Short mmCIF file of C-alpha atoms and ligand atoms in Angstrom, two decimals:
data_model
loop_
_atom_site.label_atom_id
_atom_site.label_comp_id
_atom_site.label_asym_id
_atom_site.label_seq_id
_atom_site.Cartn_x
_atom_site.Cartn_y
_atom_site.Cartn_z
CA MET A 1 13.60 3.78 -22.64
CA SER A 2 14.96 0.31 -21.98
CA THR A 3 13.24 -2.65 -23.52
CA PRO A 4 11.96 -5.55 -21.43
CA ALA A 5 14.65 -7.84 -22.91
CA ALA A 6 17.38 -5.69 -21.34
CA ILE A 7 15.91 -5.55 -17.84
CA ASP A 8 17.66 -7.01 -14.84
CA TRP A 9 14.41 -8.06 -13.09
CA LEU A 10 16.11 -8.83 -9.79
CA ASN A 11 17.65 -5.39 -9.40
CA LEU A 12 14.78 -3.16 -10.38
CA GLY A 13 14.15 -1.68 -6.94
CA PHE A 14 11.07 0.54 -6.66
CA LYS A 15 11.48 3.34 -9.21
CA TYR A 16 9.54 5.02 -11.96
CA MET A 17 10.10 3.46 -15.34
CA GLN A 18 8.47 4.38 -18.59
CA THR A 19 6.64 1.44 -20.11
CA ASN A 20 4.67 1.01 -23.36
CA ALA A 21 1.64 3.04 -22.37
CA TYR A 22 -0.64 4.28 -19.62
CA VAL A 23 -4.36 5.04 -19.62
CA ARG A 24 -6.40 8.08 -18.82
CA ALA A 25 -10.07 9.02 -18.38
CA ASN A 26 -11.43 12.54 -18.04
CA PHE A 27 -14.36 13.82 -16.02
CA THR A 28 -15.71 16.94 -17.75
CA ASN A 29 -19.18 18.48 -18.06
CA GLY A 30 -20.44 16.13 -15.37
CA LYS A 31 -19.45 12.85 -17.01
CA TRP A 32 -16.57 10.42 -17.38
CA SER A 33 -15.02 9.77 -20.78
CA GLY A 34 -13.99 6.27 -21.80
CA VAL A 35 -10.49 4.97 -21.16
CA GLU A 36 -7.89 6.47 -23.52
CA VAL A 37 -4.46 4.96 -24.21
CA CYS A 38 -1.56 7.44 -23.91
CA THR A 39 2.17 7.13 -24.43
CA ASP A 40 3.59 10.60 -23.75
CA PRO A 41 4.29 10.85 -20.00
CA MET A 42 4.21 14.64 -20.16
CA PHE A 43 0.88 16.48 -20.34
CA ASN A 44 -0.37 19.99 -19.76
CA ILE A 45 -2.48 21.13 -16.88
CA HIS A 46 -3.52 24.65 -15.97
CA ILE A 47 -1.30 26.59 -13.56
CA ALA A 48 -4.39 27.19 -11.39
CA ALA A 49 -5.44 23.50 -11.31
CA ALA A 50 -7.09 22.56 -8.00
CA CYS A 51 -4.74 19.60 -7.45
CA LEU A 52 -1.71 21.89 -7.43
CA HIS A 53 -3.04 24.47 -5.00
CA TYR A 54 -5.56 22.79 -2.77
CA GLY A 55 -4.37 19.20 -2.73
CA GLN A 56 -7.23 17.57 -4.60
CA ALA A 57 -5.00 14.65 -5.48
CA CYS A 58 -5.14 11.03 -4.41
CA PHE A 59 -3.76 7.72 -5.56
CA GLU A 60 -3.76 3.96 -5.18
CA GLY A 61 -1.17 1.20 -5.39
CA LEU A 62 -1.69 -2.42 -6.41
CA LYS A 63 0.19 -5.19 -8.18
CA ALA A 64 -0.08 -7.63 -11.07
CA PHE A 65 1.81 -10.92 -10.97
CA ARG A 66 3.07 -13.31 -13.65
CA ARG A 67 2.24 -16.92 -12.88
CA LYS A 68 4.03 -20.15 -13.83
CA ASP A 69 1.89 -20.66 -16.94
CA GLY A 70 2.73 -17.14 -18.20
CA SER A 71 -0.69 -15.70 -17.36
CA VAL A 72 -1.05 -12.46 -15.38
CA ALA A 73 -3.43 -11.62 -12.54
CA ILE A 74 -4.03 -8.55 -10.39
CA PHE A 75 -4.45 -8.75 -6.60
CA ARG A 76 -7.84 -7.51 -5.35
CA PRO A 77 -8.34 -4.45 -7.63
CA GLU A 78 -11.97 -4.06 -6.54
CA GLU A 79 -10.68 -3.24 -3.05
CA ASN A 80 -8.55 -0.42 -4.45
CA ALA A 81 -11.56 0.76 -6.46
CA ALA A 82 -13.61 0.95 -3.27
CA ARG A 83 -10.81 2.76 -1.43
CA ILE A 84 -10.26 5.41 -4.11
CA ILE A 85 -14.02 6.06 -4.05
CA ASP A 86 -13.88 6.55 -0.25
CA THR A 87 -10.87 8.83 -0.62
CA ALA A 88 -12.46 10.90 -3.39
CA ASN A 89 -15.68 11.33 -1.41
CA ARG A 90 -13.75 12.48 1.68
CA VAL A 91 -12.06 15.35 -0.18
CA LEU A 92 -14.98 16.20 -2.48
CA MET A 93 -13.36 14.81 -5.61
CA GLU A 94 -15.29 12.97 -8.31
CA PRO A 95 -14.98 9.24 -7.59
CA PRO A 96 -14.32 7.05 -10.64
CA PRO A 97 -16.98 4.36 -11.08
CA VAL A 98 -15.76 0.88 -10.06
CA GLU A 99 -16.09 -0.46 -13.63
CA LEU A 100 -14.03 2.40 -15.06
CA PHE A 101 -11.33 1.93 -12.43
CA ILE A 102 -11.13 -1.84 -13.02
CA GLU A 103 -11.09 -1.40 -16.81
CA ALA A 104 -8.28 1.17 -16.53
CA VAL A 105 -6.20 -1.02 -14.22
CA LYS A 106 -6.66 -4.13 -16.38
CA LYS A 107 -5.88 -2.21 -19.54
CA THR A 108 -2.66 -0.80 -18.07
CA ALA A 109 -1.49 -4.31 -17.27
CA ALA A 110 -2.57 -5.64 -20.68
CA LEU A 111 -0.87 -2.81 -22.62
CA ASN A 112 2.36 -3.51 -20.75
CA PHE A 113 2.14 -7.29 -20.78
CA ASP A 114 5.78 -7.68 -21.83
CA TRP A 115 6.85 -5.45 -18.92
CA ILE A 116 5.32 -7.78 -16.34
CA PRO A 117 8.29 -9.60 -14.79
CA PRO A 118 8.76 -13.31 -15.48
CA TYR A 119 7.57 -15.89 -12.97
CA GLY A 120 10.27 -16.95 -10.54
CA THR A 121 12.09 -13.61 -10.34
CA GLY A 122 10.07 -12.45 -7.33
CA ALA A 123 9.50 -9.18 -9.20
CA SER A 124 6.01 -7.83 -9.98
CA PHE A 125 4.22 -5.09 -11.90
CA TYR A 126 3.21 -2.12 -9.75
CA ILE A 127 0.07 -0.28 -10.85
CA ARG A 128 -0.39 3.31 -9.76
CA PRO A 129 -3.82 4.93 -10.30
CA LEU A 130 -3.83 8.70 -9.76
CA LEU A 131 -6.84 11.02 -9.54
CA ILE A 132 -6.43 14.81 -9.76
CA GLY A 133 -8.74 17.83 -9.84
CA THR A 134 -7.79 19.94 -12.83
CA SER A 135 -10.20 22.91 -13.01
CA ALA A 136 -8.51 26.30 -13.02
CA GLN A 137 -9.65 28.08 -9.91
CA ILE A 138 -8.20 30.33 -7.30
CA GLY A 139 -11.14 30.36 -4.89
CA LEU A 140 -11.18 27.41 -2.52
CA GLY A 141 -13.68 24.76 -3.56
CA PRO A 142 -13.89 21.40 -5.29
CA SER A 143 -12.71 21.08 -8.88
CA ARG A 144 -15.32 20.50 -11.59
CA ASP A 145 -12.93 18.54 -13.82
CA TYR A 146 -10.85 15.48 -12.97
CA ILE A 147 -8.33 13.23 -14.63
CA LEU A 148 -7.84 9.58 -13.72
CA ILE A 149 -4.48 8.23 -14.83
CA VAL A 150 -3.36 4.65 -14.41
CA MET A 151 0.32 3.94 -14.99
CA GLY A 152 2.35 0.83 -14.23
CA MET A 153 5.93 -0.38 -14.11
CA PRO A 154 7.92 -3.44 -13.08
CA VAL A 155 9.33 -3.40 -9.55
CA GLY A 156 11.94 -5.68 -8.05
CA PRO A 157 11.51 -8.34 -5.41
CA TYR A 158 11.32 -6.72 -1.97
CA TYR A 159 13.32 -9.40 -0.22
CA LYS A 160 15.99 -10.20 -2.76
CA ASP A 161 18.65 -10.36 -0.04
CA GLY A 162 16.46 -12.34 2.38
CA PHE A 163 13.47 -11.80 4.59
CA PHE A 164 14.95 -10.07 7.68
CA PRO A 165 13.32 -8.26 10.60
CA VAL A 166 13.82 -4.49 10.84
CA ARG A 167 14.01 -1.99 13.71
CA ALA A 168 11.35 0.70 14.04
CA CYS A 169 11.06 3.79 16.19
CA VAL A 170 8.07 5.68 17.49
CA GLN A 171 7.87 9.03 15.71
CA GLU A 172 6.70 11.55 18.29
CA ALA A 173 8.09 14.76 16.84
CA TYR A 174 5.39 14.87 14.16
CA ASP A 175 1.99 13.29 13.52
CA ARG A 176 0.98 11.96 10.13
CA ALA A 177 -2.77 12.11 10.73
CA ALA A 178 -5.34 13.59 13.08
CA PRO A 179 -8.41 11.88 14.54
CA LYS A 180 -11.28 12.51 12.10
CA GLY A 181 -8.77 13.99 9.63
CA VAL A 182 -7.74 12.30 6.38
CA GLY A 183 -5.39 9.59 7.67
CA ASN A 184 -7.95 6.92 6.75
CA VAL A 185 -7.89 7.81 3.05
CA LYS A 186 -5.12 7.90 0.47
CA VAL A 187 -4.78 11.61 -0.29
CA ALA A 188 -1.42 12.73 -1.68
CA GLY A 189 -0.88 15.26 1.12
CA ASN A 190 -0.67 12.53 3.77
CA TYR A 191 2.58 11.38 2.22
CA ALA A 192 4.13 14.85 2.28
CA ALA A 193 3.05 15.04 5.94
CA SER A 194 5.00 11.89 6.84
CA MET A 195 8.18 12.54 4.84
CA LEU A 196 10.03 14.56 7.48
CA GLY A 197 9.23 12.17 10.33
CA ASP A 198 10.14 9.14 8.21
CA LYS A 199 13.41 10.80 7.13
CA GLU A 200 14.39 11.66 10.68
CA SER A 201 13.73 8.08 11.81
CA LYS A 202 15.81 6.75 8.89
CA ASP A 203 18.61 9.20 9.70
CA ARG A 204 18.64 7.72 13.22
CA GLY A 205 19.02 4.24 11.74
CA TYR A 206 15.45 2.96 11.92
CA SER A 207 13.90 1.53 8.75
CA ILE A 208 10.35 2.50 9.63
CA SER A 209 8.44 4.89 11.89
CA LEU A 210 5.54 3.96 14.11
CA TYR A 211 2.87 6.61 14.63
CA LEU A 212 0.68 6.67 17.75
CA ASP A 213 -2.77 8.22 18.01
CA SER A 214 -2.13 11.94 17.86
CA ALA A 215 -4.72 12.91 20.50
CA GLN A 216 -3.32 10.95 23.45
CA ARG A 217 -0.20 9.13 22.20
CA LYS A 218 -1.58 6.10 23.97
CA PHE A 219 -2.73 3.83 21.15
CA ILE A 220 -0.87 2.42 18.17
CA ASP A 221 -1.97 3.79 14.81
CA GLU A 222 0.27 2.50 12.02
CA PHE A 223 3.72 2.64 10.47
CA GLY A 224 4.52 5.40 7.93
CA THR A 225 3.26 3.47 4.89
CA SER A 226 2.04 0.19 6.34
CA ASN A 227 -0.38 -1.15 8.94
CA PHE A 228 0.70 -2.60 12.30
CA PHE A 229 -0.20 -6.07 13.52
CA GLY A 230 1.06 -8.27 16.34
CA ILE A 231 0.79 -11.97 17.17
CA THR A 232 0.41 -12.64 20.88
CA TYR A 233 1.97 -15.53 22.78
CA ASP A 234 -1.50 -17.07 23.03
CA LYS A 235 -1.99 -16.92 19.21
CA ARG A 236 -4.17 -13.89 18.74
CA PHE A 237 -3.78 -11.64 15.70
CA VAL A 238 -4.14 -8.06 16.94
CA THR A 239 -4.36 -5.00 14.67
CA PRO A 240 -5.47 -1.43 15.46
CA ASP A 241 -8.88 -0.06 14.69
CA SER A 242 -8.48 3.71 14.41
CA ASP A 243 -10.06 6.63 12.54
CA SER A 244 -6.70 7.81 11.34
CA ILE A 245 -5.12 4.78 9.68
CA LEU A 246 -5.38 3.65 6.09
CA PRO A 247 -7.48 0.47 5.74
CA SER A 248 -4.76 -1.73 4.24
CA ILE A 249 -5.90 -4.29 1.68
CA THR A 250 -2.92 -6.47 2.60
CA ASN A 251 -3.93 -6.35 6.28
CA LYS A 252 -7.52 -7.29 5.41
CA SER A 253 -6.22 -10.26 3.39
CA ILE A 254 -3.82 -11.34 6.14
CA GLN A 255 -6.69 -11.25 8.65
CA THR A 256 -8.66 -13.68 6.47
CA ILE A 257 -5.71 -16.06 6.34
CA ALA A 258 -4.96 -15.67 10.05
CA ALA A 259 -8.56 -16.60 10.89
CA ASP A 260 -8.27 -19.63 8.59
CA MET A 261 -5.12 -20.67 10.45
CA GLY A 262 -7.11 -20.70 13.67
CA LEU A 263 -5.81 -17.41 15.09
CA LYS A 264 -8.30 -15.22 16.88
CA VAL A 265 -8.43 -11.95 14.93
CA GLU A 266 -8.87 -8.81 17.06
CA ARG A 267 -9.30 -5.46 15.30
CA ARG A 268 -9.64 -2.90 18.06
CA PRO A 269 -7.78 0.02 19.65
CA VAL A 270 -4.36 -1.33 20.62
CA SER A 271 -2.67 0.38 23.53
CA PHE A 272 1.09 1.00 23.22
CA ASP A 273 1.51 -0.83 26.55
CA GLU A 274 0.35 -4.03 24.89
CA LEU A 275 3.61 -4.30 22.96
CA THR A 276 5.02 -6.58 25.66
CA GLN A 277 2.37 -9.18 24.80
CA PHE A 278 3.52 -9.68 21.21
CA LYS A 279 5.71 -12.54 20.19
CA GLU A 280 5.81 -11.33 16.56
CA VAL A 281 5.14 -7.92 15.04
CA GLY A 282 4.69 -7.12 11.36
CA ALA A 283 4.21 -4.11 9.12
CA CYS A 284 1.98 -4.91 6.16
CA GLY A 285 1.29 -3.31 2.79
CA THR A 286 1.30 -3.91 -0.96
CA ALA A 287 5.02 -3.23 -1.44
CA ALA A 288 6.44 -5.93 0.83
CA ILE A 289 3.31 -7.87 1.97
CA ILE A 290 4.89 -8.21 5.45
CA THR A 291 7.97 -6.55 6.91
CA PRO A 292 8.87 -8.38 10.12
CA VAL A 293 9.65 -5.97 12.96
CA TYR A 294 12.28 -7.04 15.48
CA SER A 295 12.17 -4.02 17.74
CA ILE A 296 10.35 -0.76 18.44
CA ILE A 297 12.15 2.05 20.26
CA ARG A 298 10.34 4.76 22.20
CA GLY A 299 12.58 7.20 24.04
CA ASP A 300 15.12 5.06 25.89
CA LYS A 301 12.92 1.93 25.92
CA GLU A 302 13.26 -0.86 23.39
CA PHE A 303 10.59 -3.51 22.92
CA THR A 304 11.71 -6.62 21.06
CA PHE A 305 9.78 -9.40 19.37
CA GLY A 306 11.25 -12.83 18.70
CA LYS A 307 14.84 -13.30 17.60
CA GLU A 308 16.92 -10.56 16.04
CA ASN A 309 17.68 -12.18 12.68
CA GLU A 310 14.86 -14.63 12.44
CA VAL A 311 11.34 -14.25 11.10
CA GLY A 312 8.68 -15.74 13.39
CA GLU A 313 6.79 -18.75 12.12
CA THR A 314 3.36 -17.06 12.00
CA LEU A 315 4.63 -14.10 9.97
CA ARG A 316 6.44 -16.43 7.62
CA HIS A 317 3.32 -18.54 7.11
CA LEU A 318 1.09 -15.51 6.48
CA PHE A 319 3.63 -14.08 4.01
CA ASN A 320 3.97 -17.37 2.14
CA GLU A 321 0.20 -17.77 1.86
CA ILE A 322 -0.36 -14.31 0.37
CA GLN A 323 2.63 -14.54 -1.95
CA GLY A 324 1.63 -18.06 -3.00
CA ILE A 325 -1.87 -16.90 -3.94
CA GLN A 326 -0.46 -13.90 -5.85
CA TYR A 327 1.89 -16.02 -7.96
CA GLY A 328 -0.73 -18.73 -8.49
CA GLU A 329 1.23 -21.31 -6.48
CA ILE A 330 -1.53 -21.68 -3.90
CA LYS A 331 -5.19 -22.05 -4.88
CA ASP A 332 -6.98 -18.70 -4.97
CA ARG A 333 -9.61 -19.93 -2.53
CA TYR A 334 -11.03 -16.48 -1.81
CA GLY A 335 -11.29 -15.29 -5.44
CA TRP A 336 -8.77 -12.49 -4.91
CA MET A 337 -6.99 -12.61 -8.27
CA LEU A 338 -8.36 -10.90 -11.39
CA ALA A 339 -6.99 -12.37 -14.61
CA VAL A 340 -5.66 -10.03 -17.29
CA GLU A 341 -6.31 -11.30 -20.80
C1 PLP B 401 -0.35 4.91 5.21
C2 PLP B 401 -0.45 3.52 4.65
N1 PLP B 401 -0.89 2.55 5.45
C3 PLP B 401 -1.02 1.28 5.00
C4 PLP B 401 -0.71 0.96 3.69
C5 PLP B 401 -0.89 -0.44 3.22
O1 PLP B 401 -2.03 -0.55 2.42
P1 PLP B 401 -2.16 -1.67 1.31
O2 PLP B 401 -2.05 -2.97 2.01
O3 PLP B 401 -3.52 -1.49 0.73
O4 PLP B 401 -1.05 -1.44 0.35
C6 PLP B 401 -0.24 1.95 2.82
C7 PLP B 401 0.05 1.64 1.42
O5 PLP B 401 -0.80 1.81 0.61
C8 PLP B 401 -0.12 3.26 3.31
O6 PLP B 401 0.32 4.24 2.52
#
């Protein structure tokens, strides 16, 4: 295990790294235990555990940031708490209470305080809560026992070589989610479902895949691991409303800022044909905040937005606002940051 002193913060990338400790809580006999501190990353579960066979597994992803004064704060953890509860309820898992989730997330950051990258590096501390059903059972049905684990590790700056637009392609060979399925929650299986499509798009040279509604292939759903939004020539912020997309916390935050900037925010079904109306298109999520999208390919048609190597001014402003709030450079006027003592 490397020590924080030896870390090249700028070149961390996005990889697992063992840090000082992680936390765990157990749901057994109908109740949650308190939060336990653990250091051994290996632990035993039964070979018949429900998470292994029937996919009762879900997760979250959020970040803590070091500010100029050395303090650390986490971005909107109560939103991730609400989302893991929605996910758990959808697949009949035991949802962790909000207070337990927040305590576990805060404790993970506090236990690894020296692993939280220094201010100014652009790096951050990624927190990964995981919930799994662990009862041994071979008949299909919800687990009785659950484990909540919250781990965390430093991750590098997303745009260390500059903030450049990417090319995307519509992935039509496979769907990642079905209407009224589980695309709107963060179950582990959704990510296995999108791996092949995302790989094939990458192999063709496209950084990200865009998924359309799987019933009609008429409306835009989202990118593989981020939400879609577009800025129209007449300054509207347009983002899809769909049963099969994950409600992104970054998107929700960007909408608040966009409205403050005077943009009209429209969350509604967005037809693929509307692409021609967008001056700027972005993919948004915790990892990068915003990935500017220069073009989207569907079959032999390419739709482009703005200039090839230039980020549009609205996307840049939205990105700077969110990042500024996260690093404490801009006043936290919405109360989004939770301090870690
Ligand atoms: C499918 C999907 N959509 C959107 C997002 C973005 O969500 P958030 O902004 O909460 O990270 C993610 C990442 O969590 C995702 O996996």
